[in-house]
Coordinates of C-alpha atoms in Angstrom, one line a residue:
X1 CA -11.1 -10.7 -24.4
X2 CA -9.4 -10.0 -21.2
X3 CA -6.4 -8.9 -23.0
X4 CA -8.3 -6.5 -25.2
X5 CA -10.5 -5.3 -21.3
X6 CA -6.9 -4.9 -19.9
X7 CA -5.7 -3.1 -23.0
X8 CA -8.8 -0.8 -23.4
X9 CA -8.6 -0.5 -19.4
X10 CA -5.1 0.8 -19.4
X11 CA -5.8 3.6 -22.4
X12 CA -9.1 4.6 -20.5
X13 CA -7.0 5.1 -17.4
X14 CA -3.7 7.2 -18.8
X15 CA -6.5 9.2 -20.5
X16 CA -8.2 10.0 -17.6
X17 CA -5.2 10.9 -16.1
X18 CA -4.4 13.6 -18.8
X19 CA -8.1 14.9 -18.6
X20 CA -6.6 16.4 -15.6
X21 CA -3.0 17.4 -17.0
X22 CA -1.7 20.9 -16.4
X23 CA -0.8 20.7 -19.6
X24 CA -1.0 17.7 -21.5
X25 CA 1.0 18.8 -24.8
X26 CA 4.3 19.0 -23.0
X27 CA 3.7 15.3 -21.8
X28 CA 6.4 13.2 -22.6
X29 CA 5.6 9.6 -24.0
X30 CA 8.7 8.5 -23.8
X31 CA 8.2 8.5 -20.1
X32 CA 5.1 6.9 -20.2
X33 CA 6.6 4.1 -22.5
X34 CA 9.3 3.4 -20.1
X35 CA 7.0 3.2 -16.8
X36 CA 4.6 1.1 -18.5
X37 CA 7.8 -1.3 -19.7
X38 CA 9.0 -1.1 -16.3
X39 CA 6.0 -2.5 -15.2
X40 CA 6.1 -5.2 -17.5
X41 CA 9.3 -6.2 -16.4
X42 CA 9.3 -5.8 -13.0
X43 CA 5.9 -8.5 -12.7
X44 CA 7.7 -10.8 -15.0
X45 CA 11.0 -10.5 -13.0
X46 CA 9.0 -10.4 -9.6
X47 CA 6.0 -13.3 -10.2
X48 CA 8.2 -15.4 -13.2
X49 CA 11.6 -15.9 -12.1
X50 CA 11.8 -18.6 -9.5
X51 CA 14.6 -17.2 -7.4
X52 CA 12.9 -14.7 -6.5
X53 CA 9.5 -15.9 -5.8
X54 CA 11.4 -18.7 -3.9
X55 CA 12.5 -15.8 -1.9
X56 CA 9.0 -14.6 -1.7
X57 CA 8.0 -17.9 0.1
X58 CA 10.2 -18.0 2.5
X59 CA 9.4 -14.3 3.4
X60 CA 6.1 -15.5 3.7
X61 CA 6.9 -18.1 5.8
X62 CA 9.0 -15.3 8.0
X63 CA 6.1 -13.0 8.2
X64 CA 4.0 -15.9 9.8
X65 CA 6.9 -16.2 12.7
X66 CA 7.4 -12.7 12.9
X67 CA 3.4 -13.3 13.6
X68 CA 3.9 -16.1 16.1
X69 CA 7.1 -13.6 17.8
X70 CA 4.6 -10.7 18.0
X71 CA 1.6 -12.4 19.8
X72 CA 4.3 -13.6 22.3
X73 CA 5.5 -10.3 23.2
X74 CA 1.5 -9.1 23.3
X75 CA 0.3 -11.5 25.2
X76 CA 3.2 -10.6 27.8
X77 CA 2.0 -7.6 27.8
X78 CA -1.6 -7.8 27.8
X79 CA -2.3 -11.1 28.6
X80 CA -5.3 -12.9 27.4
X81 CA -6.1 -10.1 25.3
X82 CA -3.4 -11.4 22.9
X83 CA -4.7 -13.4 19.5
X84 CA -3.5 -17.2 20.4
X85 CA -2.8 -16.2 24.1
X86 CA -5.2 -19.1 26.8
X87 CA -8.6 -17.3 28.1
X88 CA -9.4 -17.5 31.4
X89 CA -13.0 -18.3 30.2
X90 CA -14.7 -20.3 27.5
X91 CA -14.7 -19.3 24.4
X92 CA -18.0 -20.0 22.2
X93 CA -16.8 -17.9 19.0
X94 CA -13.1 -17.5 18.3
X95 CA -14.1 -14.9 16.2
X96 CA -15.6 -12.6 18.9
X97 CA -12.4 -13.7 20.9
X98 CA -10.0 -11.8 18.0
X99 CA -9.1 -8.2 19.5
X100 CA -7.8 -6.4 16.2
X101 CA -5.8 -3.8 18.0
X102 CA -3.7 -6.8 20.2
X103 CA -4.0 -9.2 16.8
X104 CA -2.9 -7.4 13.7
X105 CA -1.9 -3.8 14.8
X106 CA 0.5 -4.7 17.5
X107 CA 2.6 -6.0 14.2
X108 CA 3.2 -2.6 12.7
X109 CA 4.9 -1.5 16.2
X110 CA 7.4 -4.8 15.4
X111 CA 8.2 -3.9 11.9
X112 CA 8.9 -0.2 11.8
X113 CA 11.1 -1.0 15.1
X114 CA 12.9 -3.8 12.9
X115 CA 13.2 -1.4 9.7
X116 CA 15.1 1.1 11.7
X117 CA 17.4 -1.0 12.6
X118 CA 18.0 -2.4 9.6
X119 CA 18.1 0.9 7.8
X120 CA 20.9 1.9 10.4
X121 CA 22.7 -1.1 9.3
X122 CA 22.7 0.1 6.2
X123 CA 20.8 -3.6 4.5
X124 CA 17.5 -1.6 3.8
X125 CA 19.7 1.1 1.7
X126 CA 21.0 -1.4 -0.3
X127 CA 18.2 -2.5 -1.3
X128 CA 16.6 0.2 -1.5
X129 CA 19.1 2.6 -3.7
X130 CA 19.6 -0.8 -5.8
X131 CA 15.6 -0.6 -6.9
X132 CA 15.9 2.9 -6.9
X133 CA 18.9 2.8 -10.0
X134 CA 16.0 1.1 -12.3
X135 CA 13.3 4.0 -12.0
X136 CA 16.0 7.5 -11.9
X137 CA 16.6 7.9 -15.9
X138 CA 14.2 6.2 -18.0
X139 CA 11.3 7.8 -15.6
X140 CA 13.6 11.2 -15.5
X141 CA 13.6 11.6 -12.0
X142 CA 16.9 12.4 -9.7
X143 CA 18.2 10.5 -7.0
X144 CA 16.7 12.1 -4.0
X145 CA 12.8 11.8 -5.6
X146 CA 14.3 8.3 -6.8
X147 CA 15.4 7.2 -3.2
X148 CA 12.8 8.6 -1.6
X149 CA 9.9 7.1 -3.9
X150 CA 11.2 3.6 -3.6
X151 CA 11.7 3.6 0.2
X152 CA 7.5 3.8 0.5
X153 CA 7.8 -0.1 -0.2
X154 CA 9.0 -0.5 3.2
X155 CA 8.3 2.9 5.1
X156 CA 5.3 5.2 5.1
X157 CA 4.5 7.9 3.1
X158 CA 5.2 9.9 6.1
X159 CA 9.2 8.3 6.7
X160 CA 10.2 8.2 3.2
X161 CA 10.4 11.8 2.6
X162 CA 12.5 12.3 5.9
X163 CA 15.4 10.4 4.0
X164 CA 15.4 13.4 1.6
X165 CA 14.9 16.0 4.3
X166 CA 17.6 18.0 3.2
X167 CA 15.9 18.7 -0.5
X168 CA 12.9 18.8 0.5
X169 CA 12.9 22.7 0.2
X170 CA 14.3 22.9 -2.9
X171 CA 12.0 20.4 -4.8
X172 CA 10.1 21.2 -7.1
X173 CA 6.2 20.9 -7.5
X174 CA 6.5 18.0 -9.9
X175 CA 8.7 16.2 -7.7
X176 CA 6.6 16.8 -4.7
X177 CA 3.5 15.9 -6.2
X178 CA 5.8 12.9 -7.8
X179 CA 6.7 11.6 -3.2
X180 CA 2.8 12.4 -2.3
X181 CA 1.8 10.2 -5.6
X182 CA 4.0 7.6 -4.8
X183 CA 3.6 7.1 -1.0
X184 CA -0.2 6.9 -2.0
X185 CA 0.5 3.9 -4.3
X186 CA 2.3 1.9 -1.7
X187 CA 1.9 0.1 1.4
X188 CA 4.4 0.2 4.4
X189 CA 5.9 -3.0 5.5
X190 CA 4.6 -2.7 8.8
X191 CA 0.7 -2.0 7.1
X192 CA 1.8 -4.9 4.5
X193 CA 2.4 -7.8 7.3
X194 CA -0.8 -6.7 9.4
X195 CA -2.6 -7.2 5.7
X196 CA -1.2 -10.3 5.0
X197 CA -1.9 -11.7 8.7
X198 CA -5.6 -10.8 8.0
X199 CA -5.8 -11.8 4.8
X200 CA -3.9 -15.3 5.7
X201 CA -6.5 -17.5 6.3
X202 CA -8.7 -16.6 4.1
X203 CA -6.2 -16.8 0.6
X204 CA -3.7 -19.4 0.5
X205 CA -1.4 -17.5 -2.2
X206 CA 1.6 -16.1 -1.6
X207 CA 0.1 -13.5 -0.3
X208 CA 3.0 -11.4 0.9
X209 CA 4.9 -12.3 -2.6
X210 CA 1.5 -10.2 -4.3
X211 CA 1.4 -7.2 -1.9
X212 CA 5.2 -6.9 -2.6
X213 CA 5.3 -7.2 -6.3
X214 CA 2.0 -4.6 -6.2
X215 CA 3.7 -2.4 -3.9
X216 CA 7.1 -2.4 -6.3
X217 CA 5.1 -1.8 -9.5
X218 CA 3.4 1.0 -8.3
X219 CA 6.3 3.0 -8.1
X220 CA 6.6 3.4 -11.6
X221 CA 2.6 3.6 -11.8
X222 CA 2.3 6.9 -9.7
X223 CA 5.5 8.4 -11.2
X224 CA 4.2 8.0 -14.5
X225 CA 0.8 9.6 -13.4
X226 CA 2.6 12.5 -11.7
X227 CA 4.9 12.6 -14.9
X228 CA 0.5 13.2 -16.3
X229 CA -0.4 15.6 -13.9
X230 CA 2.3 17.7 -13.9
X231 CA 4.4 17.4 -16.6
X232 CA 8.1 18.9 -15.8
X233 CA 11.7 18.4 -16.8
X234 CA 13.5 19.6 -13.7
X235 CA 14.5 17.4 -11.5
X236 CA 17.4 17.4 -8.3
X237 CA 20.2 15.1 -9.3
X238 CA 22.8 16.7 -6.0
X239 CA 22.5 13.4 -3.4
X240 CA 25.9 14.4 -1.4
X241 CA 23.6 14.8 1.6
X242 CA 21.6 12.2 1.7
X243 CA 24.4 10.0 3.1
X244 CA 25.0 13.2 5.6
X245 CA 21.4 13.4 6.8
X246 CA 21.5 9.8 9.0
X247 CA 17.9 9.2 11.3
X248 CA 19.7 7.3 14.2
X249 CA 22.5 7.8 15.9
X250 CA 23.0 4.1 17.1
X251 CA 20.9 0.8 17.1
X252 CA 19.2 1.3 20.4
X253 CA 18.3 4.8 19.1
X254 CA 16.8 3.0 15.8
X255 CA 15.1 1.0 18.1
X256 CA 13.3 2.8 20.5
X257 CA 12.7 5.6 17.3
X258 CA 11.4 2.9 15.3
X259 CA 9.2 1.7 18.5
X260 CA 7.7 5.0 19.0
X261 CA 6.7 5.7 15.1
X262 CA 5.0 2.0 14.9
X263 CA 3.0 3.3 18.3
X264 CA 1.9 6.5 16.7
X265 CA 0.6 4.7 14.1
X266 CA -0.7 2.0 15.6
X267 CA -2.7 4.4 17.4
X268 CA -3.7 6.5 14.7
X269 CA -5.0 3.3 12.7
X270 CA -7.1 2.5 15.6
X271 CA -8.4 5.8 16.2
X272 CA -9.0 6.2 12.5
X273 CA -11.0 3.0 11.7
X274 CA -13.0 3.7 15.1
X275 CA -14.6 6.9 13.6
X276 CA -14.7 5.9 9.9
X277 CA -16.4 2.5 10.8
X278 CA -18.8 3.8 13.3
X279 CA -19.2 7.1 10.3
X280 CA -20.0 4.6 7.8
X281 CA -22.5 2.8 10.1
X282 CA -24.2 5.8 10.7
X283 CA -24.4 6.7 6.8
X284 CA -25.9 3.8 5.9
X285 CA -28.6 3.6 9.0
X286 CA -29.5 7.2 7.2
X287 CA -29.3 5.3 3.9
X288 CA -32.2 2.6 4.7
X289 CA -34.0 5.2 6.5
X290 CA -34.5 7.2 3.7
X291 CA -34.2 5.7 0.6
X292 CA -36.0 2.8 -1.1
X293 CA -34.6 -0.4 -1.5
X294 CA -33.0 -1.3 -4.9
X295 CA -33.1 -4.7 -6.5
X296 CA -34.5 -6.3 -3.1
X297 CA -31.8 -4.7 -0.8
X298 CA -30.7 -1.9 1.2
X299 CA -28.8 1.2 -0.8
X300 CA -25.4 1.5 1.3
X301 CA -22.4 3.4 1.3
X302 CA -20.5 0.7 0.2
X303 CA -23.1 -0.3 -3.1
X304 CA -22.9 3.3 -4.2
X305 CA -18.7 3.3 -3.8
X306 CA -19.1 0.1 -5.7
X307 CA -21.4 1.5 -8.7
X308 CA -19.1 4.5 -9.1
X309 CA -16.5 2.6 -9.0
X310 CA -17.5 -0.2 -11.0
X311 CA -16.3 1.2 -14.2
X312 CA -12.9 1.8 -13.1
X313 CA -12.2 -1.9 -11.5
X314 CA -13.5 -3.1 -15.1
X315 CA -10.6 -1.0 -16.2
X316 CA -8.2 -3.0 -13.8
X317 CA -9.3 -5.9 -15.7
X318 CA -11.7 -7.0 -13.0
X319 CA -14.2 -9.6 -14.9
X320 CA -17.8 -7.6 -15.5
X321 CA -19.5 -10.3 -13.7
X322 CA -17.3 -9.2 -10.4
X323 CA -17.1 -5.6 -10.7
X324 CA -19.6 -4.4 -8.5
X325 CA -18.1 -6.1 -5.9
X326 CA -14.5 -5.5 -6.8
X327 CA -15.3 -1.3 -7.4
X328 CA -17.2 -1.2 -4.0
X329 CA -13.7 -2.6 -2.2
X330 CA -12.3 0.1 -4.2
X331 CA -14.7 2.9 -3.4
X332 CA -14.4 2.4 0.5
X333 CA -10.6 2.6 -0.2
X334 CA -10.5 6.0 -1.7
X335 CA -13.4 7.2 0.0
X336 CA -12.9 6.2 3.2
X337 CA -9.2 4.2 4.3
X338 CA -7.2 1.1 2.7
X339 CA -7.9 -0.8 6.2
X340 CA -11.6 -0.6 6.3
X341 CA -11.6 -2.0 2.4
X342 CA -9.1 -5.0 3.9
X343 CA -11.8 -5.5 6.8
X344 CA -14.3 -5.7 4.3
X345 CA -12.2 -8.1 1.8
X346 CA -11.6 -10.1 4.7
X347 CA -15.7 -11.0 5.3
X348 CA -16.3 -11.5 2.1
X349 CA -16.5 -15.2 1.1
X350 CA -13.5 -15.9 -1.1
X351 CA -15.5 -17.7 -3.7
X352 CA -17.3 -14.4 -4.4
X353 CA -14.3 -13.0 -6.0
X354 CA -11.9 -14.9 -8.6
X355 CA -8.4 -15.5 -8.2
X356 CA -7.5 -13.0 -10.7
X357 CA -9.7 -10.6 -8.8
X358 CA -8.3 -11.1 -5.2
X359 CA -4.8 -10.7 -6.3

């Protein structure tokens, strides 16, 4: 049965996808073929094959002392205020001690200052124009789109592009829509380690093992649905400038760059979930106000996300018995911002959702 829901899901999904085609007779289905493969391979390569998840544990183990580092350097800098750092009064509830801002956001002000430096090193690029190679021909895109598309594993949808900056005027609308699908679909490293560090004590799995593998997959995922929405042939193969157009001039100027960019959106995550928590808050207080309770509890924001949403998380292959739950996680997501649905995954008791569910 859950091949046959995973099966039916996947249909349902690409279908709904061409409901909303330009124009779905000049989609190819070659293309779709190979992203789907792709995505086949890739989980089998990246879950299966123990080299590689062998890698992905000691990463994890890494992204727990990159954890450690970062509270070190915080509570320098703000003292007590830092996660881990000695109070200067008693603490009752560690949980009302935990500052998110000076726990899990000061990490994405590490990372992005560490991936500039190794991008102007040149270890990212490797990497990067190495995963890059799999996607170009069989999902018929060229090598900027291709580069640009695969660095949203490790930058934002914001940075990637700038690697490209140079085409970006002479793209095409496809391959636009094929960056602004992509860097959608993925989740900066910087965004990735602050998930993992709140996600940490609650899962045991190799969690940053999962959020890469997802991440990786997803490449193929949202080129394929941009190869849906907008179906087109033309593509920008040229990449002599890409290794013209550099972003730092040195590694101190990678440094401080990559410093200021992980500020800026520090900043804008904070400011972001202020007003779409204390939004949401207000929504609901209308919500009980003025509607009547259903099946013994309050109508929320977050029950109607989940109702509407249901449908599609069964799609996902979510079990029917966890979909509610699973499509109102996936409702305050698209609705409202990726963070606020990790906040909420986060207080929800892990028993609620199965293992197949949480990953």
């Amino acid at each position: 049965m859950d091949i046959l829901q995973i099966v039916i899901g996947g249909i349902i999904l690409i279908l709904l996808g061409a409901v909303f085609s330009r124009d779905f007779r000049k989609i190819n289905p070659l293309y779709l073929f190979n992203a789907i493969a792709l995505q086949f391979v890739l989980s089998f390569l990246l879950i299966k094959v123990p080299p590689i998840t062998n890698a992905f544990n000691s990463l994890s183990k890494g992204v727990l002392a990159l954890k450690d580092a970062t509270d070190k350097g915080t509570g320098f800098v703000f003292g007590y205020l830092a996660e881990g750092a000695p109070k200067p009064f008693e603490v009752i509830d560690p949980a009302f001690a935990n500052i998110f801002i000076f726990s899990g956001l000061m990490l994405i002000i590490v990372v992005s200052a560490l991936s500039a430096i190794f991008w102007h090193w040149r270890i990212l690029p490797i990497i990067i124009k190495a995963i890059a190679t799999l996607f170009k021909k069989p999902l018929n895109v060229g090598g900027p789109v291709g580069l640009s598309s695969t660095a949203n594993i490790i930058f934002g949808q914001v940075e990637a592009p700038l690697l490209i900056r140079p085409y970006l005027s002479k793209m095409s609308k496809h391959e636009l829509l094929v960056l602004m699908t992509v860097g959608m679909s993925t989740i900066s490293g910087g965004v990735m380690v602050v998930f993992v560090t709140m996600l940490s004590g609650l899962y045991s799995e190799n969690l940053i093992g999962h959020f890469l593998t997802a991440s990786i997959i997803s490449v193929p995922a949202a080129i394929m649905y941009a190869n849906i929405m907008l179906p087109s042939d033309i593509k920008t193969e040229d990449e002599s400038e890409i290794e013209q157009s550099k972003l730092y001039r040195g590694t101190m100027d990678a440094l401080t760059s990559g410093t200021q960019d992980g500020l800026q959106i520090t900043l804008n995550i904070a400011a972001l979930l202020l007003v779409l928590i204390t939004i949401v808050t207000l929504v609901n207080t209308g919500l009980e106000a003025l509607l009547p309770q259903v099946a013994g509890e309050s109508i929320t924001l977050e029950r109607i996300a989940g109702w509407i949403f249901a449908p599609i998380a069964w799609c996902m292959g979510i079990p029917s018995s966890e979909i509610q739950l699973a499509g109102s996680l996936l409702g305050v997501k698209f609705i409202l911002n990726e963070f606020v649905a990790y906040i909420n995954l986060s207080s929800i008791d892990p028993s609620a959702l199965s293992e197949k569910s949480r990953v």
